Amino acid sequence: MKLAANISPVEAVRFTSPQKKIKNRTKRKKISPCSLGMLNFRRDWKKTVSIVFSLSLGGILLLAVSSLLILQSPEKLARQHFKNGDYKIYMDSDKEHIDLLKQGNPLNEELKQEIQDIDGVEEILVTRKSAGFEATFHGITAHGTCDMITRENRELLVQTVLEGSMPGDNGILLKDNYRDFDGKEKVGETIELSLGEKTIPVTISGFFDGKKTIFASGHGPIGVDGPMMFLPEKLFQELIPDVTNFDYSWDIVCDPDKSEKVGKALENLVVSHTDIGLDTFEDKVDSYGYMNVAYGIMQVISWFIFLFGVINLINTTLSNQYSRRQENSVLRSVGLAPKQLTQMAVWEGMGYVVSSILLMLAIGLPITLLVWRKFSISAYAGQILPYEFPWLQMGVYVVVLVTVEFILSVWTIRRQKKQSLIEQMRAME
């Protein structure tokens, strides 16, 4: 009783008898600006997912469009027609093909020697031997250009056969979906064929894929003189027995360092001769210029979508920092330095940036690889080109995200520092 009497009423109220032993658990978690920033980043998952998705959506579109822009650049598309050099000399005349061949092929040894005498020319390759044809099938008559099957193009031609087989001495390969015959022709059927003199019946041995005969592509921007059919050499000799030179197109191989000089010399040569034309790599690039326009428009659209994501990021960052003025004031009052407060804001912003980049790569890269494969097969005669990542465009994408977020974080914290801690604490009340 004496012990109880010596205890003051206040102490008696404060004292509570423990009913059971309480275990204390110590968390050894280090608090740092980085951990505080990540806590803020994970605070509202709905808002976080919305921002990350909007930022990554523009990046996904930008990745896909930029990759296709690399794949189908005019230079790449044009180069597949100019594998041996930047220049082609070919037969170009308003006269009938048979008349040129009978009078004397303008692509002769004299012209070849003149070209070889040009400084920088290393080799002349005969890439096409051709003639004009007239063919009749079920009362329908068609005209076009046919090419000779040679030792040089035979293996390439075998890979283009869609139906049937390579022709024998009296057979031909016809282009698939040949519209002049209304698409009714079939393997094994007979057509009447003439190269300008006599007419003989020939058998359709098979059909070739016109998209895969780039090795025998036409000249000029449109390439209207591409082959509609392929014939064996024996048929050429049988239909035009007194002609031995069927050269139609030459590839001019030259020293890359002297390419421009060779081009000017070839231009002068073509002007001084008749019935020949010059096809250049640069002209082919210009003919594919519309590809740049189409993909350029798509790239602008993707940049606009990305811009909307950046605006969303700016709006969210500013609103977050404004709503957290009270929290920031408390943190400053307990000893958090302004530099640490800035680091916390920057780490939160980097969470958005890194997450959007990872999501963009996780979703966008598989989609881009699939699209790349399909467009490559379509544009490059079934060939799948190695994927090339658009480092420039995506580098700009990453730099813009990081820069915008860093500037916003630093600016908002510095703006808060202009107001004294006492004023901020009063504003909290």
CSV table of C-alpha atoms in Angstrom, one decimal:
chain,number,residue,atom,x,y,z
A,1,MET,CA,0.0,0.0,0.0
A,2,LYS,CA,2.8,2.4,0.8
A,3,LEU,CA,4.3,1.7,-2.6
A,4,ALA,CA,1.0,2.4,-4.3
A,5,ALA,CA,0.6,5.6,-2.3
A,6,ASN,CA,3.9,6.9,-3.4
A,7,ILE,CA,2.8,6.7,-7.1
A,8,SER,CA,1.3,9.8,-8.6
A,9,PRO,CA,-2.1,9.6,-10.3
A,10,VAL,CA,-0.6,10.6,-13.7
A,11,GLU,CA,1.9,7.7,-13.5
A,12,ALA,CA,-0.8,5.3,-12.4
A,13,VAL,CA,-2.9,6.2,-15.5
A,14,ARG,CA,0.1,5.8,-17.8
A,15,PHE,CA,0.9,2.4,-16.4
A,16,THR,CA,-0.6,-0.6,-18.1
A,17,SER,CA,0.2,-4.1,-17.0
A,18,PRO,CA,1.4,-6.2,-20.0
A,19,GLN,CA,-0.8,-9.2,-20.6
A,20,LYS,CA,1.6,-11.0,-22.9
A,21,LYS,CA,5.1,-10.6,-24.3
A,22,ILE,CA,5.3,-8.5,-27.4
A,23,LYS,CA,7.9,-9.4,-30.0
A,24,ASN,CA,9.6,-6.6,-31.7
A,25,ARG,CA,10.6,-7.1,-35.4
A,26,THR,CA,13.3,-4.9,-36.8
A,27,LYS,CA,13.2,-4.2,-40.6
A,28,ARG,CA,16.7,-3.5,-41.9
A,29,LYS,CA,15.5,-1.6,-45.0
A,30,LYS,CA,17.6,1.3,-46.0
A,31,ILE,CA,15.7,4.5,-46.8
A,32,SER,CA,17.2,6.5,-49.6
A,33,PRO,CA,16.0,8.9,-52.3
A,34,CYS,CA,16.0,6.0,-54.8
A,35,SER,CA,13.7,3.8,-52.5
A,36,LEU,CA,11.4,6.8,-51.8
A,37,GLY,CA,11.2,7.5,-55.5
A,38,MET,CA,10.3,3.9,-56.3
A,39,LEU,CA,7.6,3.9,-53.6
A,40,ASN,CA,6.0,7.0,-55.2
A,41,PHE,CA,6.3,5.3,-58.6
A,42,ARG,CA,4.3,2.2,-57.3
A,43,ARG,CA,1.8,4.2,-55.3
A,44,ASP,CA,-1.0,4.3,-57.8
A,45,TRP,CA,-0.8,1.4,-60.2
A,46,LYS,CA,-3.6,2.5,-62.5
A,47,LYS,CA,-2.0,5.8,-63.1
A,48,THR,CA,1.4,4.2,-63.6
A,49,VAL,CA,0.1,1.7,-66.1
A,50,SER,CA,-1.7,4.5,-68.0
A,51,ILE,CA,1.4,6.6,-68.3
A,52,VAL,CA,3.7,3.8,-69.2
A,53,PHE,CA,1.3,2.4,-71.8
A,54,SER,CA,0.8,5.8,-73.5
A,55,LEU,CA,4.6,6.4,-73.7
A,56,SER,CA,5.3,2.9,-75.0
A,57,LEU,CA,2.5,3.0,-77.6
A,58,GLY,CA,4.2,5.8,-79.5
A,59,GLY,CA,7.6,4.0,-79.2
A,60,ILE,CA,6.1,0.7,-80.6
A,61,LEU,CA,4.7,2.5,-83.6
A,62,LEU,CA,8.0,4.4,-84.1
A,63,LEU,CA,10.0,1.2,-83.9
A,64,ALA,CA,7.9,-0.6,-86.5
A,65,VAL,CA,7.7,2.3,-88.9
A,66,SER,CA,11.4,3.2,-88.6
A,67,SER,CA,12.4,-0.4,-89.2
A,68,LEU,CA,10.2,-0.6,-92.3
A,69,LEU,CA,11.7,2.6,-93.5
A,70,ILE,CA,15.2,1.0,-93.3
A,71,LEU,CA,14.0,-2.2,-94.9
A,72,GLN,CA,12.2,-0.6,-97.8
A,73,SER,CA,14.5,2.4,-98.4
A,74,PRO,CA,14.7,3.4,-102.0
A,75,GLU,CA,18.4,2.6,-102.0
A,76,LYS,CA,17.9,-1.0,-100.8
A,77,LEU,CA,15.0,-1.6,-103.2
A,78,ALA,CA,17.0,-0.2,-106.2
A,79,ARG,CA,20.2,-2.1,-105.4
A,80,GLN,CA,18.5,-5.4,-105.9
A,81,HIS,CA,18.2,-4.4,-109.6
A,82,PHE,CA,21.8,-3.3,-109.8
A,83,LYS,CA,23.8,-6.0,-108.1
A,84,ASN,CA,26.8,-5.7,-110.4
A,85,GLY,CA,27.1,-1.9,-110.6
A,86,ASP,CA,25.3,1.4,-111.0
A,87,TYR,CA,24.8,1.3,-114.8
A,88,LYS,CA,23.0,-0.8,-117.4
A,89,ILE,CA,23.2,-0.4,-121.2
A,90,TYR,CA,20.2,-1.9,-123.0
A,91,MET,CA,18.4,-2.0,-126.3
A,92,ASP,CA,15.9,1.0,-126.4
A,93,SER,CA,14.2,1.8,-129.7
A,94,ASP,CA,10.8,2.5,-131.3
A,95,LYS,CA,11.6,0.0,-134.1
A,96,GLU,CA,10.4,-3.6,-134.0
A,97,HIS,CA,12.7,-5.9,-132.1
A,98,ILE,CA,13.0,-8.3,-134.9
A,99,ASP,CA,14.1,-5.5,-137.3
A,100,LEU,CA,16.9,-4.4,-135.0
A,101,LEU,CA,18.2,-8.0,-134.6
A,102,LYS,CA,18.0,-8.6,-138.4
A,103,GLN,CA,19.7,-5.3,-139.2
A,104,GLY,CA,22.4,-5.8,-136.6
A,105,ASN,CA,22.1,-5.7,-132.8
A,106,PRO,CA,23.2,-2.3,-131.5
A,107,LEU,CA,24.7,-4.1,-128.5
A,108,ASN,CA,27.6,-5.4,-130.6
A,109,GLU,CA,31.4,-5.9,-130.2
A,110,GLU,CA,32.2,-2.4,-131.4
A,111,LEU,CA,30.0,-0.9,-128.7
A,112,LYS,CA,31.4,-3.2,-126.1
A,113,GLN,CA,34.9,-2.1,-127.0
A,114,GLU,CA,34.0,1.5,-126.7
A,115,ILE,CA,32.6,1.0,-123.2
A,116,GLN,CA,35.7,-1.0,-122.1
A,117,ASP,CA,37.9,1.8,-123.2
A,118,ILE,CA,36.2,4.1,-120.7
A,119,ASP,CA,38.5,4.8,-117.7
A,120,GLY,CA,37.1,3.0,-114.7
A,121,VAL,CA,35.1,0.3,-116.5
A,122,GLU,CA,36.2,-3.1,-115.3
A,123,GLU,CA,33.8,-5.6,-116.9
A,124,ILE,CA,30.7,-5.9,-119.0
A,125,LEU,CA,28.2,-8.7,-118.1
A,126,VAL,CA,25.5,-9.9,-120.5
A,127,THR,CA,22.5,-10.2,-118.2
A,128,ARG,CA,19.6,-10.6,-120.7
A,129,LYS,CA,19.3,-12.1,-124.1
A,130,SER,CA,15.8,-11.2,-125.5
A,131,ALA,CA,13.4,-10.8,-128.4
A,132,GLY,CA,9.9,-9.5,-129.0
A,133,PHE,CA,7.2,-12.1,-129.3
A,134,GLU,CA,3.7,-12.6,-130.6
A,135,ALA,CA,1.7,-15.4,-129.1
A,136,THR,CA,-1.8,-16.7,-129.8
A,137,PHE,CA,-3.8,-18.8,-127.4
A,138,HIS,CA,-7.5,-19.7,-127.9
A,139,GLY,CA,-7.9,-16.9,-130.4
A,140,ILE,CA,-6.3,-14.3,-128.1
A,141,THR,CA,-3.1,-12.6,-129.4
A,142,ALA,CA,-0.5,-11.1,-127.0
A,143,HIS,CA,2.8,-9.2,-127.4
A,144,GLY,CA,5.7,-8.8,-125.1
A,145,THR,CA,9.3,-9.6,-124.4
A,146,CYS,CA,10.7,-13.1,-124.0
A,147,ASP,CA,14.2,-14.0,-122.5
A,148,MET,CA,16.5,-16.8,-123.4
A,149,ILE,CA,17.3,-19.4,-120.8
A,150,THR,CA,21.1,-19.4,-120.5
A,151,ARG,CA,23.7,-21.1,-118.3
A,152,GLU,CA,24.0,-17.9,-116.2
A,153,ASN,CA,20.3,-17.5,-115.4
A,154,ARG,CA,19.1,-21.2,-115.4
A,155,GLU,CA,19.7,-21.9,-111.7
A,156,LEU,CA,18.1,-18.6,-110.7
A,157,LEU,CA,15.1,-19.4,-112.9
A,158,VAL,CA,14.6,-22.9,-111.4
A,159,GLN,CA,14.0,-21.2,-108.1
A,160,THR,CA,11.1,-19.1,-109.5
A,161,VAL,CA,9.1,-22.0,-111.0
A,162,LEU,CA,5.6,-22.1,-109.3
A,163,GLU,CA,4.0,-24.9,-111.3
A,164,GLY,CA,5.3,-27.4,-113.9
A,165,SER,CA,9.0,-27.7,-114.7
A,166,MET,CA,11.8,-26.2,-116.7
A,167,PRO,CA,11.1,-26.4,-120.4
A,168,GLY,CA,12.7,-28.8,-122.9
A,169,ASP,CA,13.6,-27.9,-126.4
A,170,ASN,CA,10.0,-27.1,-127.5
A,171,GLY,CA,8.6,-25.8,-124.2
A,172,ILE,CA,8.3,-22.4,-122.6
A,173,LEU,CA,8.0,-20.9,-119.1
A,174,LEU,CA,5.1,-18.4,-118.9
A,175,LYS,CA,4.7,-15.7,-116.2
A,176,ASP,CA,2.1,-16.6,-113.6
A,177,ASN,CA,-1.3,-14.8,-113.9
A,178,TYR,CA,-0.5,-13.7,-117.5
A,179,ARG,CA,-3.4,-11.4,-118.0
A,180,ASP,CA,-3.1,-11.2,-121.8
A,181,PHE,CA,-4.5,-14.7,-122.0
A,182,ASP,CA,-7.2,-14.1,-119.3
A,183,GLY,CA,-5.4,-16.5,-116.9
A,184,LYS,CA,-7.0,-19.6,-118.6
A,185,GLU,CA,-3.8,-21.2,-119.8
A,186,LYS,CA,-2.6,-24.4,-118.1
A,187,VAL,CA,0.6,-26.5,-118.0
A,188,GLY,CA,0.7,-28.8,-121.0
A,189,GLU,CA,-1.4,-26.7,-123.3
A,190,THR,CA,-0.1,-25.3,-126.7
A,191,ILE,CA,0.3,-21.8,-127.9
A,192,GLU,CA,1.3,-20.4,-131.3
A,193,LEU,CA,4.6,-18.4,-130.9
A,194,SER,CA,6.4,-16.1,-133.2
A,195,LEU,CA,9.5,-13.9,-132.7
A,196,GLY,CA,8.8,-11.9,-135.9
A,197,GLU,CA,9.2,-14.4,-138.7
A,198,LYS,CA,7.7,-17.9,-138.7
A,199,THR,CA,5.2,-19.2,-136.2
A,200,ILE,CA,5.4,-22.6,-134.4
A,201,PRO,CA,3.4,-24.4,-131.7
A,202,VAL,CA,5.1,-24.6,-128.3
A,203,THR,CA,4.1,-26.2,-125.1
A,204,ILE,CA,3.6,-24.5,-121.7
A,205,SER,CA,6.0,-26.4,-119.5
A,206,GLY,CA,5.4,-24.3,-116.4
A,207,PHE,CA,4.8,-20.9,-114.8
A,208,PHE,CA,7.4,-18.7,-113.1
A,209,ASP,CA,6.9,-16.1,-110.3
A,210,GLY,CA,7.4,-12.7,-111.8
A,211,LYS,CA,8.2,-11.2,-108.5
A,212,LYS,CA,11.3,-13.4,-108.2
A,213,THR,CA,12.9,-12.6,-111.6
A,214,ILE,CA,14.7,-9.5,-110.4
A,215,PHE,CA,17.8,-10.8,-112.3
A,216,ALA,CA,15.9,-10.1,-115.5
A,217,SER,CA,14.0,-7.0,-114.4
A,218,GLY,CA,12.9,-4.4,-116.9
A,219,HIS,CA,14.5,-1.0,-117.4
A,220,GLY,CA,13.4,2.5,-116.6
A,221,PRO,CA,11.2,3.7,-113.7
A,222,ILE,CA,8.4,1.2,-114.5
A,223,GLY,CA,10.3,-1.7,-116.1
A,224,VAL,CA,7.7,-2.5,-118.8
A,225,ASP,CA,10.2,-4.5,-120.8
A,226,GLY,CA,10.5,-7.3,-118.3
A,227,PRO,CA,10.2,-10.9,-119.6
A,228,MET,CA,6.7,-12.4,-120.0
A,229,MET,CA,8.1,-15.8,-120.9
A,230,PHE,CA,11.4,-17.7,-121.0
A,231,LEU,CA,12.5,-19.9,-124.0
A,232,PRO,CA,15.4,-22.3,-124.4
A,233,GLU,CA,18.2,-21.2,-126.8
A,234,LYS,CA,17.2,-23.8,-129.3
A,235,LEU,CA,13.8,-22.2,-129.8
A,236,PHE,CA,15.4,-18.7,-130.4
A,237,GLN,CA,17.7,-20.2,-133.1
A,238,GLU,CA,14.7,-22.1,-134.7
A,239,LEU,CA,12.5,-19.0,-134.8
A,240,ILE,CA,15.2,-16.6,-136.0
A,241,PRO,CA,17.9,-18.8,-137.5
A,242,ASP,CA,19.9,-16.0,-139.2
A,243,VAL,CA,20.5,-14.1,-135.9
A,244,THR,CA,23.3,-15.0,-133.5
A,245,ASN,CA,23.5,-12.0,-131.2
A,246,PHE,CA,20.5,-11.7,-128.9
A,247,ASP,CA,22.1,-9.5,-126.3
A,248,TYR,CA,19.5,-7.1,-124.8
A,249,SER,CA,21.0,-5.8,-121.5
A,250,TRP,CA,24.5,-5.3,-120.2
A,251,ASP,CA,25.6,-4.6,-116.6
A,252,ILE,CA,28.6,-2.2,-116.5
A,253,VAL,CA,30.9,-3.1,-113.6
A,254,CYS,CA,33.2,-0.2,-112.8
A,255,ASP,CA,35.6,1.1,-110.1
A,256,PRO,CA,33.4,2.6,-107.3
A,257,ASP,CA,35.8,5.5,-107.0
A,258,LYS,CA,35.3,6.4,-110.7
A,259,SER,CA,31.6,5.6,-110.8
A,260,GLU,CA,30.5,9.2,-111.4
A,261,LYS,CA,33.1,9.7,-114.2
A,262,VAL,CA,32.0,6.4,-115.9
A,263,GLY,CA,28.4,7.6,-115.7
A,264,LYS,CA,29.1,10.8,-117.6
A,265,ALA,CA,31.0,8.9,-120.2
A,266,LEU,CA,28.2,6.4,-120.7
A,267,GLU,CA,25.7,9.3,-121.0
A,268,ASN,CA,27.8,10.8,-123.8
A,269,LEU,CA,28.1,7.4,-125.4
A,270,VAL,CA,24.3,6.8,-125.5
A,271,VAL,CA,23.8,10.2,-127.0
A,272,SER,CA,26.2,9.4,-129.8
A,273,HIS,CA,24.5,6.1,-130.6
A,274,THR,CA,21.0,5.1,-131.7
A,275,ASP,CA,18.7,2.4,-130.4
A,276,ILE,CA,20.4,2.1,-127.0
A,277,GLY,CA,19.5,3.4,-123.5
A,278,LEU,CA,21.2,3.9,-120.2
A,279,ASP,CA,19.6,2.8,-116.9
A,280,THR,CA,21.2,4.1,-113.8
A,281,PHE,CA,21.0,3.2,-110.1
A,282,GLU,CA,20.2,6.9,-109.2
A,283,ASP,CA,17.2,6.9,-111.6
A,284,LYS,CA,15.9,3.7,-109.9
A,285,VAL,CA,16.3,5.2,-106.5
A,286,ASP,CA,14.2,8.2,-107.6
A,287,SER,CA,11.5,5.9,-108.9
A,288,TYR,CA,11.2,4.4,-105.4
A,289,GLY,CA,11.0,7.9,-103.9
A,290,TYR,CA,7.3,7.6,-103.1
A,291,MET,CA,8.2,4.9,-100.5
A,292,ASN,CA,10.0,7.6,-98.5
A,293,VAL,CA,6.9,9.9,-98.6
A,294,ALA,CA,4.5,7.1,-97.5
A,295,TYR,CA,6.7,5.9,-94.6
A,296,GLY,CA,7.6,9.5,-93.7
A,297,ILE,CA,3.9,10.3,-93.2
A,298,MET,CA,3.6,7.2,-91.0
A,299,GLN,CA,6.7,8.2,-89.0
A,300,VAL,CA,5.2,11.7,-88.4
A,301,ILE,CA,2.0,10.1,-87.1
A,302,SER,CA,4.0,7.8,-84.7
A,303,TRP,CA,5.9,10.9,-83.5
A,304,PHE,CA,2.6,12.7,-82.8
A,305,ILE,CA,1.4,9.7,-80.8
A,306,PHE,CA,4.7,9.7,-78.9
A,307,LEU,CA,4.3,13.5,-78.3
A,308,PHE,CA,0.9,12.9,-76.7
A,309,GLY,CA,2.5,10.4,-74.4
A,310,VAL,CA,5.2,13.0,-73.5
A,311,ILE,CA,2.4,15.6,-72.8
A,312,ASN,CA,0.7,13.0,-70.5
A,313,LEU,CA,4.0,12.4,-68.7
A,314,ILE,CA,4.5,16.2,-68.2
A,315,ASN,CA,1.0,16.7,-66.9
A,316,THR,CA,1.3,13.7,-64.5
A,317,THR,CA,4.7,14.7,-63.2
A,318,LEU,CA,3.6,18.3,-62.5
A,319,SER,CA,0.3,17.2,-60.9
A,320,ASN,CA,2.2,14.6,-58.7
A,321,GLN,CA,4.7,17.1,-57.5
A,322,TYR,CA,2.0,19.7,-56.8
A,323,SER,CA,-0.1,17.3,-54.8
A,324,ARG,CA,3.0,16.1,-52.8
A,325,ARG,CA,4.0,19.5,-51.6
A,326,GLN,CA,2.8,18.6,-48.1
A,327,GLU,CA,4.8,15.4,-48.1
A,328,ASN,CA,7.9,17.1,-49.4
A,329,SER,CA,7.5,19.7,-46.7
A,330,VAL,CA,7.4,17.0,-44.0
A,331,LEU,CA,10.4,15.3,-45.5
A,332,ARG,CA,12.3,18.6,-45.5
A,333,SER,CA,11.3,19.3,-42.0
A,334,VAL,CA,12.8,16.0,-40.8
A,335,GLY,CA,16.1,16.6,-42.5
A,336,LEU,CA,15.8,15.6,-46.1
A,337,ALA,CA,18.1,17.8,-48.1
A,338,PRO,CA,16.9,19.6,-51.3
A,339,LYS,CA,19.4,17.6,-53.3
A,340,GLN,CA,17.9,14.3,-52.0
A,341,LEU,CA,14.4,15.6,-52.7
A,342,THR,CA,15.4,16.2,-56.3
A,343,GLN,CA,17.0,12.8,-56.6
A,344,MET,CA,13.7,11.2,-55.3
A,345,ALA,CA,11.7,13.0,-57.9
A,346,VAL,CA,14.2,12.0,-60.6
A,347,TRP,CA,14.1,8.3,-59.6
A,348,GLU,CA,10.4,8.3,-59.8
A,349,GLY,CA,10.5,9.8,-63.2
A,350,MET,CA,13.1,7.3,-64.4
A,351,GLY,CA,10.7,4.5,-63.3
A,352,TYR,CA,8.2,5.7,-65.9
A,353,VAL,CA,10.9,6.1,-68.5
A,354,VAL,CA,12.6,2.7,-68.0
A,355,SER,CA,9.2,0.9,-67.7
A,356,SER,CA,8.0,2.4,-71.0
A,357,ILE,CA,11.2,1.5,-72.8
A,358,LEU,CA,11.1,-2.1,-71.6
A,359,LEU,CA,7.4,-2.4,-72.5
A,360,MET,CA,8.1,-0.9,-75.9
A,361,LEU,CA,10.8,-3.5,-76.6
A,362,ALA,CA,8.8,-6.4,-75.1
A,363,ILE,CA,5.8,-5.8,-77.3
A,364,GLY,CA,7.2,-3.8,-80.2
A,365,LEU,CA,10.2,-5.9,-81.1
A,366,PRO,CA,8.4,-9.2,-81.8
A,367,ILE,CA,5.7,-7.3,-83.8
A,368,THR,CA,8.4,-5.5,-85.8
A,369,LEU,CA,10.4,-8.7,-86.5
A,370,LEU,CA,7.2,-10.4,-87.8
A,371,VAL,CA,6.3,-7.4,-90.0
A,372,TRP,CA,10.0,-7.1,-91.2
A,373,ARG,CA,9.9,-10.8,-92.3
A,374,LYS,CA,6.6,-10.5,-94.2
A,375,PHE,CA,7.6,-7.2,-96.0
A,376,SER,CA,11.1,-8.6,-96.8
A,377,ILE,CA,9.6,-11.6,-98.5
A,378,SER,CA,7.3,-9.4,-100.5
A,379,ALA,CA,9.8,-6.8,-101.5
A,380,TYR,CA,12.9,-8.9,-102.0
A,381,ALA,CA,11.7,-11.8,-104.1
A,382,GLY,CA,11.3,-14.2,-101.1
A,383,GLN,CA,14.6,-13.2,-99.5
A,384,ILE,CA,14.5,-12.4,-95.8
A,385,LEU,CA,17.0,-9.7,-95.1
A,386,PRO,CA,18.8,-9.5,-91.7
A,387,TYR,CA,17.0,-7.2,-89.3
A,388,GLU,CA,18.5,-3.8,-88.8
A,389,PHE,CA,17.5,-1.9,-85.6
A,390,PRO,CA,16.7,1.8,-86.1
A,391,TRP,CA,19.3,3.1,-83.6
A,392,LEU,CA,19.0,6.7,-84.6
A,393,GLN,CA,15.2,7.0,-84.2
A,394,MET,CA,15.0,5.0,-81.0
A,395,GLY,CA,18.0,6.8,-79.6
A,396,VAL,CA,16.1,10.1,-80.1
A,397,TYR,CA,13.1,8.5,-78.4
A,398,VAL,CA,15.0,7.5,-75.3
A,399,VAL,CA,16.9,10.8,-75.1
A,400,VAL,CA,13.7,12.8,-75.3
A,401,LEU,CA,12.1,10.7,-72.6
A,402,VAL,CA,15.0,10.9,-70.2
A,403,THR,CA,15.6,14.6,-70.9
A,404,VAL,CA,12.0,15.7,-70.4
A,405,GLU,CA,11.6,13.7,-67.2
A,406,PHE,CA,14.9,15.0,-65.7
A,407,ILE,CA,14.1,18.6,-66.5
A,408,LEU,CA,10.6,18.4,-65.1
A,409,SER,CA,11.8,16.8,-61.9
A,410,VAL,CA,14.5,19.3,-61.2
A,411,TRP,CA,12.4,22.3,-62.2
A,412,THR,CA,9.4,21.4,-59.9
A,413,ILE,CA,11.7,20.8,-56.9
A,414,ARG,CA,13.6,24.0,-57.5
A,415,ARG,CA,10.3,25.8,-57.7
A,416,GLN,CA,9.3,24.5,-54.3
A,417,LYS,CA,12.6,25.5,-52.8
A,418,LYS,CA,11.8,29.1,-53.6
A,419,GLN,CA,9.1,29.0,-51.0
A,420,SER,CA,10.4,28.8,-47.4
A,421,LEU,CA,9.7,25.7,-45.3
A,422,ILE,CA,7.7,27.8,-42.8
A,423,GLU,CA,5.4,29.1,-45.5
A,424,GLN,CA,4.8,25.6,-46.8
A,425,MET,CA,4.0,24.4,-43.3
A,426,ARG,CA,1.6,27.2,-42.8
A,427,ALA,CA,0.0,26.5,-46.2
A,428,MET,CA,-0.6,22.9,-45.0
A,429,GLU,CA,-2.7,24.2,-42.1
